[in-house]
CSV table of C-alpha atoms in Angstrom, one decimal:
chain,number,residue,atom,x,y,z
A,1,UNK,CA,-21.6,17.4,-10.6
A,2,UNK,CA,-22.9,15.7,-7.4
A,3,UNK,CA,-22.4,17.7,-4.3
A,4,UNK,CA,-21.8,14.8,-2.0
A,5,UNK,CA,-19.8,11.5,-2.0
A,6,UNK,CA,-21.6,8.4,-1.0
A,7,UNK,CA,-20.0,5.4,0.6
A,8,UNK,CA,-21.8,2.2,-0.5
A,9,UNK,CA,-21.1,-0.7,1.9
A,10,UNK,CA,-20.2,-4.0,0.3
A,11,UNK,CA,-22.0,-5.8,3.1
A,12,UNK,CA,-25.6,-5.1,1.9
A,13,UNK,CA,-25.2,-2.4,-0.8
A,14,UNK,CA,-26.7,0.4,1.4
A,15,UNK,CA,-25.4,3.9,1.9
A,16,UNK,CA,-23.1,3.7,4.9
A,17,UNK,CA,-21.9,7.3,5.0
A,18,UNK,CA,-22.4,10.4,2.9
A,19,UNK,CA,-20.2,13.6,3.0
A,20,UNK,CA,-20.4,17.0,1.2
A,21,UNK,CA,-17.7,17.6,-1.4
A,22,UNK,CA,-15.6,20.6,-0.4
A,23,UNK,CA,-16.5,23.9,-2.2
A,24,UNK,CA,-13.7,25.5,-4.3
A,25,UNK,CA,-13.6,28.2,-1.7
A,26,UNK,CA,-13.0,25.7,1.1
A,27,UNK,CA,-10.3,24.0,-1.0
A,28,UNK,CA,-8.5,27.3,-1.4
A,29,UNK,CA,-8.8,28.0,2.3
A,30,UNK,CA,-7.4,24.7,3.2
A,31,UNK,CA,-4.4,25.1,1.0
A,32,UNK,CA,-3.7,28.6,2.3
A,33,UNK,CA,-4.0,27.4,5.9
A,34,UNK,CA,-1.6,24.6,5.1
A,35,UNK,CA,0.9,26.9,3.7
A,36,UNK,CA,0.8,29.3,6.6
A,37,UNK,CA,0.9,26.5,9.2
A,38,UNK,CA,3.8,24.8,7.5
A,39,UNK,CA,6.1,27.9,8.0
A,40,UNK,CA,5.8,27.6,11.8
A,41,UNK,CA,5.8,23.8,11.7
A,42,UNK,CA,9.2,23.7,9.9
A,43,UNK,CA,10.6,25.7,12.8
A,44,UNK,CA,9.3,23.2,15.3
A,45,UNK,CA,11.9,20.8,16.7
A,46,UNK,CA,11.9,17.2,15.4
A,47,UNK,CA,11.6,16.1,19.0
A,48,UNK,CA,8.3,18.1,19.4
A,49,UNK,CA,7.0,17.0,16.1
A,50,UNK,CA,7.6,13.4,17.3
A,51,UNK,CA,5.8,14.0,20.5
A,52,UNK,CA,2.8,15.2,18.7
A,53,UNK,CA,2.8,12.4,16.2
A,54,UNK,CA,3.0,9.8,18.9
A,55,UNK,CA,0.2,11.5,20.7
A,56,UNK,CA,-1.9,11.2,17.6
A,57,UNK,CA,-0.9,7.6,17.3
A,58,UNK,CA,-2.1,7.0,20.9
A,59,UNK,CA,-5.5,8.7,20.1
A,60,UNK,CA,-5.9,6.6,17.0
A,61,UNK,CA,-5.2,3.3,18.9
A,62,UNK,CA,-7.7,4.4,21.5
A,63,UNK,CA,-10.4,4.4,18.7
A,64,UNK,CA,-9.7,1.0,17.4
A,65,UNK,CA,-12.8,-0.7,18.9
A,66,UNK,CA,-14.8,1.7,16.8
A,67,UNK,CA,-12.6,1.7,13.9
A,68,UNK,CA,-12.6,-2.1,13.3
A,69,UNK,CA,-16.4,-2.4,12.5
A,70,UNK,CA,-16.1,0.8,10.6
A,71,UNK,CA,-13.5,-0.9,8.3
A,72,UNK,CA,-15.9,-3.9,7.9
A,73,UNK,CA,-18.7,-1.7,6.9
A,74,UNK,CA,-16.6,0.5,4.5
A,75,UNK,CA,-14.6,-2.1,2.6
A,76,UNK,CA,-15.5,-5.5,3.9
A,77,UNK,CA,-12.6,-6.8,5.9
A,78,UNK,CA,-13.7,-9.2,8.7
A,79,UNK,CA,-13.7,-7.8,12.1
A,80,UNK,CA,-11.9,-10.8,13.5
A,81,UNK,CA,-8.6,-9.4,12.2
A,82,UNK,CA,-8.7,-6.4,14.5
A,83,UNK,CA,-8.0,-3.6,12.0
A,84,UNK,CA,-4.6,-2.1,11.2
A,85,UNK,CA,-3.4,-0.9,14.6
A,86,UNK,CA,-0.4,-3.2,14.7
A,87,UNK,CA,1.1,-2.1,11.4
A,88,UNK,CA,0.2,1.6,12.0
A,89,UNK,CA,1.9,1.5,15.4
A,90,UNK,CA,5.0,-0.2,14.1
A,91,UNK,CA,5.5,2.2,11.2
A,92,UNK,CA,4.7,5.3,13.1
A,93,UNK,CA,7.1,4.5,16.0
A,94,UNK,CA,9.9,3.5,13.7
A,95,UNK,CA,9.7,6.6,11.5
A,96,UNK,CA,9.5,8.9,14.4
A,97,UNK,CA,12.5,7.1,16.1
A,98,UNK,CA,14.8,7.5,13.0
A,99,UNK,CA,13.7,11.1,12.2
A,100,UNK,CA,16.6,12.8,14.0
A,101,UNK,CA,19.2,10.7,12.2
A,102,UNK,CA,17.5,10.6,8.9
A,103,UNK,CA,17.0,14.3,8.8
A,104,UNK,CA,20.4,15.4,10.2
A,105,UNK,CA,22.5,17.6,7.9
A,106,UNK,CA,25.2,16.0,6.0
A,107,UNK,CA,28.4,17.8,7.1
A,108,UNK,CA,31.7,18.1,5.1
A,109,UNK,CA,34.7,18.9,7.4
A,110,UNK,CA,37.6,18.5,5.1
A,111,UNK,CA,38.2,22.2,4.2
A,112,UNK,CA,39.5,24.4,6.9
A,113,UNK,CA,38.0,28.0,6.9
A,114,UNK,CA,34.7,26.8,5.5
A,115,UNK,CA,31.4,25.5,7.0
A,116,UNK,CA,29.8,23.2,4.4
A,117,UNK,CA,26.8,21.1,4.9
A,118,UNK,CA,23.5,20.0,3.2
A,119,UNK,CA,20.1,20.2,5.1
A,120,UNK,CA,17.0,18.2,4.5
A,121,UNK,CA,14.4,21.0,4.0
A,122,UNK,CA,10.7,20.2,4.0
A,123,UNK,CA,9.1,20.3,0.6
A,124,UNK,CA,6.0,22.5,1.9
A,125,UNK,CA,2.6,21.1,1.4
A,126,UNK,CA,2.2,17.4,0.8
A,127,UNK,CA,-1.0,15.8,-0.5
A,128,UNK,CA,-1.8,12.3,0.3
A,129,UNK,CA,-4.3,10.5,-2.0
A,130,UNK,CA,-5.0,7.3,-0.1
A,131,UNK,CA,-6.7,4.1,-1.2
A,132,UNK,CA,-9.4,2.0,0.5
A,133,UNK,CA,-7.8,-1.4,0.6
A,134,UNK,CA,-5.5,-0.8,3.8
A,135,UNK,CA,-6.9,2.7,4.5
A,136,UNK,CA,-4.9,3.4,7.6
A,137,UNK,CA,-1.6,1.7,6.6
A,138,UNK,CA,-1.3,3.2,3.2
A,139,UNK,CA,-2.1,6.6,4.4
A,140,UNK,CA,0.3,6.5,7.5
A,141,UNK,CA,3.2,5.6,5.2
A,142,UNK,CA,3.4,9.2,4.1
A,143,UNK,CA,1.5,11.1,6.7
A,144,UNK,CA,3.8,10.5,9.6
A,145,UNK,CA,7.2,11.0,7.8
A,146,UNK,CA,5.8,14.0,5.9
A,147,UNK,CA,4.8,15.7,9.1
A,148,UNK,CA,8.1,14.6,10.9
A,149,UNK,CA,10.0,16.2,8.1
A,150,UNK,CA,8.3,19.7,8.6
A,151,UNK,CA,5.7,19.4,5.8
A,152,UNK,CA,2.1,20.2,6.2
A,153,UNK,CA,-0.4,17.5,5.0
A,154,UNK,CA,-3.6,17.5,3.1
A,155,UNK,CA,-5.3,14.1,3.0
A,156,UNK,CA,-7.8,13.1,0.3
A,157,UNK,CA,-9.0,9.6,1.3
A,158,UNK,CA,-10.8,7.2,-1.1
A,159,UNK,CA,-14.6,7.5,-1.4
A,160,UNK,CA,-14.9,3.9,-0.3
A,161,UNK,CA,-13.2,4.8,3.1
A,162,UNK,CA,-14.5,8.3,3.8
A,163,UNK,CA,-14.5,7.8,7.6
A,164,UNK,CA,-10.7,7.1,7.8
A,165,UNK,CA,-9.7,10.7,6.9
A,166,UNK,CA,-12.0,11.9,9.7
A,167,UNK,CA,-10.5,9.4,12.2
A,168,UNK,CA,-7.0,10.8,11.3
A,169,UNK,CA,-8.2,14.3,11.8
A,170,UNK,CA,-9.7,13.5,15.2
A,171,UNK,CA,-6.6,12.0,16.3
A,172,UNK,CA,-4.3,14.9,15.3
A,173,UNK,CA,-6.8,17.3,16.9
A,174,UNK,CA,-6.8,15.4,20.1
A,175,UNK,CA,-2.9,15.3,20.0
A,176,UNK,CA,-2.9,19.1,19.8
A,177,UNK,CA,-1.3,19.5,16.3
A,178,UNK,CA,-1.3,23.0,15.4
A,179,UNK,CA,-4.2,24.0,13.1
A,180,UNK,CA,-3.6,23.7,9.4
A,181,UNK,CA,-0.8,21.3,9.7
A,182,UNK,CA,-3.0,18.3,9.0
A,183,UNK,CA,-6.2,18.6,7.1
A,184,UNK,CA,-8.7,16.0,5.7
A,185,UNK,CA,-10.8,17.1,2.8
A,186,UNK,CA,-13.4,15.5,0.6
A,187,UNK,CA,-12.7,16.3,-3.2
A,188,UNK,CA,-14.1,15.3,-6.5
A,189,UNK,CA,-11.7,14.0,-9.2
A,190,UNK,CA,-12.0,17.2,-11.0
A,191,UNK,CA,-11.2,19.2,-7.9
A,192,UNK,CA,-8.2,17.0,-7.2
A,193,UNK,CA,-6.8,17.4,-10.9
A,194,UNK,CA,-7.3,21.1,-10.6
A,195,UNK,CA,-5.6,21.4,-7.3
A,196,UNK,CA,-2.6,19.3,-8.5
A,197,UNK,CA,-2.3,21.5,-11.5
A,198,UNK,CA,-2.5,24.8,-9.5
A,199,UNK,CA,1.2,24.8,-8.5
A,200,UNK,CA,0.2,25.1,-4.9
A,201,UNK,CA,1.1,21.4,-3.9
A,202,UNK,CA,4.7,20.6,-3.5
A,203,UNK,CA,4.4,16.7,-3.4
A,204,UNK,CA,1.7,14.2,-4.0
A,205,UNK,CA,1.7,10.7,-2.9
A,206,UNK,CA,-0.8,8.5,-4.6
A,207,UNK,CA,-1.6,4.8,-4.1
A,208,UNK,CA,-4.0,3.3,-6.7
A,209,UNK,CA,-4.2,2.1,-10.2
A,210,UNK,CA,-1.9,2.6,-13.1
A,211,UNK,CA,-4.6,4.7,-14.9
A,212,UNK,CA,-5.0,6.7,-11.7
A,213,UNK,CA,-1.2,7.3,-11.6
A,214,UNK,CA,-1.1,8.4,-15.2
A,215,UNK,CA,-4.0,11.0,-14.3
A,216,UNK,CA,-2.0,12.2,-11.5
A,217,UNK,CA,1.1,12.7,-13.6
A,218,UNK,CA,-1.0,14.5,-16.3
A,219,UNK,CA,-2.7,16.8,-13.7
A,220,UNK,CA,0.7,17.7,-12.2
A,221,UNK,CA,2.5,18.2,-15.6
A,222,UNK,CA,4.4,21.4,-15.7
A,223,UNK,CA,4.2,22.2,-11.9
A,224,UNK,CA,7.5,20.3,-11.1
A,225,UNK,CA,6.1,18.9,-7.9
A,226,UNK,CA,7.6,15.7,-6.8
A,227,UNK,CA,5.5,12.5,-7.0
A,228,UNK,CA,5.3,9.3,-5.1
A,229,UNK,CA,3.3,6.8,-7.1
A,230,UNK,CA,2.5,3.1,-5.9
A,231,UNK,CA,0.4,1.6,-8.7
A,232,UNK,CA,-0.5,-1.8,-9.9
A,233,UNK,CA,1.1,-5.1,-9.0
A,234,UNK,CA,1.2,-8.7,-10.0
A,235,UNK,CA,3.5,-10.1,-7.3
A,236,UNK,CA,5.0,-13.5,-7.9
A,237,UNK,CA,6.3,-16.3,-5.6
A,238,UNK,CA,8.8,-19.0,-6.5
A,239,UNK,CA,8.8,-22.1,-4.4
A,240,UNK,CA,12.2,-23.9,-4.7
A,241,UNK,CA,12.7,-27.6,-4.2
A,242,UNK,CA,14.4,-27.2,-0.8
A,243,UNK,CA,11.5,-25.4,0.6
A,244,UNK,CA,9.8,-25.9,4.1
A,245,UNK,CA,6.6,-26.9,2.5
A,246,UNK,CA,4.2,-26.5,5.3
A,247,UNK,CA,5.5,-22.9,6.1
A,248,UNK,CA,5.3,-22.0,2.4
A,249,UNK,CA,1.8,-23.2,1.9
A,250,UNK,CA,0.5,-21.6,5.0
A,251,UNK,CA,2.0,-18.1,4.4
A,252,UNK,CA,1.2,-18.1,0.5
A,253,UNK,CA,-2.4,-19.0,1.1
A,254,UNK,CA,-2.6,-16.0,3.5
A,255,UNK,CA,-0.5,-13.9,1.1
A,256,UNK,CA,-2.9,-14.7,-1.7
A,257,UNK,CA,-6.2,-14.4,0.0
A,258,UNK,CA,-6.0,-12.1,3.2
A,259,UNK,CA,-8.2,-9.0,2.8
A,260,UNK,CA,-10.0,-11.0,0.0
A,261,UNK,CA,-6.8,-10.7,-2.1
A,262,UNK,CA,-7.0,-6.8,-2.1
A,263,UNK,CA,-3.4,-6.3,-1.0
A,264,UNK,CA,-0.9,-4.1,-3.0
A,265,UNK,CA,1.7,-6.8,-2.4
A,266,UNK,CA,-0.6,-9.8,-2.3
A,267,UNK,CA,0.6,-13.0,-4.1
A,268,UNK,CA,-1.1,-13.2,-7.4
A,269,UNK,CA,0.9,-15.8,-9.3
A,270,UNK,CA,2.9,-18.8,-8.0
A,271,UNK,CA,5.7,-20.8,-9.7
A,272,UNK,CA,6.6,-24.1,-8.0
A,273,UNK,CA,9.6,-26.3,-8.8
A,274,UNK,CA,8.6,-29.6,-10.3
A,275,UNK,CA,10.1,-31.7,-7.5
A,276,UNK,CA,7.5,-30.3,-5.0
A,277,UNK,CA,4.8,-29.1,-7.3
A,278,UNK,CA,2.2,-31.9,-6.6
A,279,UNK,CA,2.6,-31.7,-2.8
A,280,UNK,CA,2.5,-27.9,-2.7
A,281,UNK,CA,-0.6,-27.7,-4.8
A,282,UNK,CA,-2.4,-30.3,-2.8
A,283,UNK,CA,-1.7,-28.5,0.5
A,284,UNK,CA,-2.5,-25.1,-1.0
A,285,UNK,CA,-5.9,-26.2,-2.2
A,286,UNK,CA,-6.8,-28.1,1.2
A,287,UNK,CA,-5.9,-24.9,3.2
A,288,UNK,CA,-7.8,-22.6,0.8
A,289,UNK,CA,-11.0,-24.7,1.2
A,290,UNK,CA,-11.0,-23.8,4.9
A,291,UNK,CA,-11.9,-20.1,4.3
A,292,UNK,CA,-15.4,-19.0,5.6
A,293,UNK,CA,-16.8,-16.4,3.2
A,294,UNK,CA,-19.6,-14.2,4.6
A,295,UNK,CA,-20.7,-11.1,6.5
A,296,UNK,CA,-17.5,-9.5,7.9
A,297,UNK,CA,-19.2,-8.5,11.0
A,298,UNK,CA,-19.5,-12.2,12.0
A,299,UNK,CA,-16.8,-13.4,14.2
A,300,UNK,CA,-16.5,-16.8,12.3
A,301,UNK,CA,-16.1,-15.1,8.8
A,302,UNK,CA,-12.4,-15.3,7.6
A,303,UNK,CA,-13.1,-13.8,4.1
A,304,UNK,CA,-15.5,-10.8,3.6
A,305,UNK,CA,-16.9,-9.3,0.4
A,306,UNK,CA,-14.7,-7.4,-1.9
A,307,UNK,CA,-15.0,-3.7,-1.6
A,308,UNK,CA,-17.0,-3.3,-4.8
A,309,UNK,CA,-19.2,-5.5,-7.0
A,310,UNK,CA,-17.1,-4.5,-10.1
A,311,UNK,CA,-13.9,-5.7,-8.5
A,312,UNK,CA,-15.5,-9.1,-7.8
A,313,UNK,CA,-16.8,-9.3,-11.4
A,314,UNK,CA,-13.4,-8.6,-12.8
A,315,UNK,CA,-12.1,-11.7,-11.0
A,316,UNK,CA,-15.0,-13.7,-12.2
A,317,UNK,CA,-14.2,-12.7,-15.8
A,318,UNK,CA,-10.5,-13.6,-15.4
A,319,UNK,CA,-11.5,-17.0,-14.0
A,320,UNK,CA,-14.0,-17.6,-16.8
A,321,UNK,CA,-11.3,-16.7,-19.4
A,322,UNK,CA,-8.7,-19.0,-17.8
A,323,UNK,CA,-11.2,-21.9,-17.8
A,324,UNK,CA,-12.1,-21.4,-21.5
A,325,UNK,CA,-8.4,-21.5,-22.3
A,326,UNK,CA,-7.7,-24.8,-20.5
A,327,UNK,CA,-7.2,-23.9,-16.8
A,328,UNK,CA,-8.6,-26.1,-13.9
A,329,UNK,CA,-10.3,-24.7,-10.9
A,330,UNK,CA,-9.8,-26.7,-7.8
A,331,UNK,CA,-11.7,-25.0,-4.8
A,332,UNK,CA,-15.2,-24.4,-6.1
A,333,UNK,CA,-16.6,-23.4,-2.8
A,334,UNK,CA,-20.3,-22.8,-2.5
A,335,UNK,CA,-20.7,-19.3,-1.1
A,336,UNK,CA,-24.1,-17.6,-0.6
A,337,UNK,CA,-24.4,-14.5,-2.9
A,338,UNK,CA,-21.4,-15.5,-5.0
A,339,UNK,CA,-23.1,-14.5,-8.2
A,340,UNK,CA,-22.4,-12.0,-11.0
A,341,UNK,CA,-23.2,-8.5,-9.6
A,342,UNK,CA,-22.3,-9.4,-6.0
A,343,UNK,CA,-19.1,-8.4,-4.0
A,344,UNK,CA,-19.2,-11.8,-2.2
A,345,UNK,CA,-16.7,-14.1,-3.9
A,346,UNK,CA,-15.2,-17.4,-3.0
A,347,UNK,CA,-11.4,-17.9,-3.2
A,348,UNK,CA,-10.1,-19.9,-6.1
A,349,UNK,CA,-6.9,-21.7,-7.1
A,350,UNK,CA,-6.1,-22.5,-10.7
A,351,UNK,CA,-3.6,-24.8,-12.4
A,352,UNK,CA,-3.0,-25.4,-16.0
A,353,UNK,CA,-2.5,-21.6,-16.4
A,354,UNK,CA,0.0,-19.8,-18.6
A,355,UNK,CA,1.0,-16.3,-19.5
A,356,UNK,CA,-1.5,-16.1,-22.3
A,357,UNK,CA,-4.3,-15.8,-19.7
A,358,UNK,CA,-5.2,-12.5,-18.0
A,359,UNK,CA,-5.3,-14.0,-14.5
A,360,UNK,CA,-1.4,-14.6,-14.8
A,361,UNK,CA,-0.7,-11.1,-16.4
A,362,UNK,CA,-3.3,-8.5,-15.4
A,363,UNK,CA,-3.7,-7.4,-11.8
A,364,UNK,CA,-6.6,-9.3,-10.2
A,365,UNK,CA,-6.7,-7.7,-6.8
A,366,UNK,CA,-9.0,-10.4,-5.6
A,367,UNK,CA,-9.2,-13.9,-4.1
A,368,UNK,CA,-7.7,-15.8,-7.1
A,369,UNK,CA,-4.3,-17.3,-7.8
A,370,UNK,CA,-2.7,-19.3,-10.6
A,371,UNK,CA,0.0,-21.9,-10.0
A,372,UNK,CA,2.5,-23.0,-12.6
A,373,UNK,CA,5.1,-25.8,-12.6
A,374,UNK,CA,8.6,-24.7,-13.5
A,375,UNK,CA,11.7,-27.0,-14.2
A,376,UNK,CA,14.4,-24.6,-12.8
A,377,UNK,CA,15.5,-21.2,-11.7
A,378,UNK,CA,16.0,-19.8,-15.1
A,379,UNK,CA,12.3,-20.7,-16.1
A,380,UNK,CA,11.1,-19.2,-12.9
A,381,UNK,CA,13.0,-16.0,-13.3
A,382,UNK,CA,11.8,-15.6,-16.9
A,383,UNK,CA,8.2,-15.9,-15.7
A,384,UNK,CA,8.6,-13.6,-12.7
A,385,UNK,CA,9.9,-10.9,-14.9
A,386,UNK,CA,7.4,-11.4,-17.6
A,387,UNK,CA,5.1,-8.6,-16.2
A,388,UNK,CA,4.6,-4.9,-16.6
A,389,UNK,CA,4.7,-4.7,-12.8
A,390,UNK,CA,7.3,-5.0,-10.0
A,391,UNK,CA,6.4,-4.3,-6.4
A,392,UNK,CA,7.5,-7.5,-4.6
A,393,UNK,CA,8.6,-11.1,-5.3
A,394,UNK,CA,8.9,-13.8,-2.7
A,395,UNK,CA,11.3,-16.8,-2.7
A,396,UNK,CA,10.6,-20.0,-0.6
A,397,UNK,CA,13.8,-21.7,0.1
A,398,UNK,CA,16.3,-22.6,3.0
A,399,UNK,CA,19.4,-21.3,1.1
A,400,UNK,CA,19.6,-17.5,1.9
A,401,UNK,CA,22.7,-17.0,-0.4
A,402,UNK,CA,21.0,-18.6,-3.3
A,403,UNK,CA,17.8,-16.5,-2.7
A,404,UNK,CA,19.9,-13.3,-2.6
A,405,UNK,CA,21.4,-14.2,-6.1
A,406,UNK,CA,18.1,-15.0,-7.6
A,407,UNK,CA,16.7,-11.7,-6.1
A,408,UNK,CA,19.5,-9.7,-7.8
A,409,UNK,CA,17.9,-10.8,-11.2
A,410,UNK,CA,14.3,-10.2,-10.3
A,411,UNK,CA,12.8,-6.9,-11.6
A,412,UNK,CA,11.0,-5.8,-8.4
A,413,UNK,CA,11.1,-3.2,-5.6
A,414,UNK,CA,11.3,-5.7,-2.7
A,415,UNK,CA,12.6,-9.3,-2.7
A,416,UNK,CA,11.2,-11.5,0.1
A,417,UNK,CA,12.5,-14.9,1.4
A,418,UNK,CA,10.1,-17.2,3.3
A,419,UNK,CA,7.7,-14.4,3.8
A,420,UNK,CA,5.4,-12.0,1.8
A,421,UNK,CA,2.8,-9.2,1.9
A,422,UNK,CA,4.6,-7.2,4.6
A,423,UNK,CA,6.2,-3.7,4.7
A,424,UNK,CA,9.2,-3.4,6.8
A,425,UNK,CA,9.5,0.3,7.8
A,426,UNK,CA,13.3,0.1,7.9
A,427,UNK,CA,13.3,-0.8,4.2
A,428,UNK,CA,12.2,1.5,1.4
A,429,UNK,CA,8.9,0.6,0.0
A,430,UNK,CA,9.2,1.1,-3.8
A,431,UNK,CA,8.4,-0.5,-7.2
A,432,UNK,CA,9.7,-0.6,-10.8
A,433,UNK,CA,8.0,-0.6,-14.2
A,434,UNK,CA,4.3,0.3,-14.1
A,435,UNK,CA,4.1,-0.2,-10.4
A,436,UNK,CA,5.3,3.4,-10.1
A,437,UNK,CA,8.0,5.5,-8.7
A,438,UNK,CA,9.4,7.0,-5.6
A,439,UNK,CA,9.6,5.2,-2.3
A,440,UNK,CA,8.1,5.3,1.2
A,441,UNK,CA,9.3,4.5,4.6
A,442,UNK,CA,13.0,4.1,5.8
A,443,UNK,CA,15.5,6.9,5.6
A,444,UNK,CA,15.1,7.0,2.0
A,445,UNK,CA,11.3,7.8,2.4
A,446,UNK,CA,12.5,11.0,4.3
A,447,UNK,CA,14.6,11.8,1.4
A,448,UNK,CA,11.6,11.8,-0.9
A,449,UNK,CA,9.7,14.2,1.4
A,450,UNK,CA,12.4,16.8,1.6
A,451,UNK,CA,14.7,18.6,-0.7
A,452,UNK,CA,18.5,19.0,-0.3
A,453,UNK,CA,19.7,22.6,0.5
A,454,UNK,CA,23.4,23.2,0.5
A,455,UNK,CA,25.3,25.7,2.8
A,456,UNK,CA,28.8,26.7,1.7
A,457,UNK,CA,29.9,29.3,4.3
A,458,UNK,CA,33.4,30.9,4.1
A,459,UNK,CA,34.3,31.9,7.6
A,460,UNK,CA,35.7,35.4,8.5
A,461,UNK,CA,38.9,36.4,6.6
């Protein structure tokens, strides 16, 4: 087994960072430190926990000028977008703000002579296994509410974004968080599975592939730990005939191609009502052709390389299969290095697609989208629900009531209207089918990071 993890940058294929894998002894020490620290942390007031979490946020934001190019080197997102500080700040401040109310005991006062209430008790040690695609946002979704709820946190970040875990650790250290309450460790897959099966972790949150989620469930089998799993997605959009067309085109192009399409809730398939289909497709293609693909460190670059070569090659395979089956490609940008075996990949828009093609059924997680014409809501609903995934779906219309009615029939975790690819921290982030289970953010997110404990106290008689 290799004793280090190497981070290969998609910019030029070089080794950007290398870190030693923790020894089994170090892993055991980290878990013991977390368990000991959590006991005192659980007795710390919510107000004080919030103060420390906000101090860590300030420390993280102060590093942003260094973090932005690090993200580009690690996973390829262009520096022009400024990192993830806006979303990290919004989610952190919201979850800290609602903590007192969300974690307040549920009191029953209808029986004289008794004191009855339910407390939200921390689970203990929470492990966060974070992905590379939005390395700060996906991690903060669980780290902050887990800490606010009184848990200790162990973070294992993706090999592709090794430095992110270190940045979190630096921020919490600078904030003065008690030692052991938050730890970042570098683990192999085998060590991760062993730790999850040890019974010493009380909750794991994993964001990644369906196969990865199944591996997590298998590793945790029999431990009775709780799980939060955000897995694959194939998020649809439905453009209705009363749409604000310019708004829909601009937002759906961004929703499909931002971050080189490597978004958990990115738009991967679009269904457009026949009355607006031609105009929508023309506008969508024209805007997509404006992307500048290149080195993410260059200010003019609007789309960087995909994080790894194999991800880009998967998209190439989906496109080739679709074309063999009769689809039409419309963008055909000439991009330097866009060849098999390269992470650099031009965005593509396909029409003439159907659900016999993998590009409309399997997660692409890259800069490609298929657009289909539909006759009515029923056809759009059938196609949107014809998927093993269900993270988000977006509806593009001026009729809010109609959108809500359609939304009731979509098998998904979040229904959007006239927006997409966004997490609102006030609403639970969840999915259905093979997208996973559990939920992050909102008061419900706190419920998933605590356990209920009932008190039934009969007063003196």
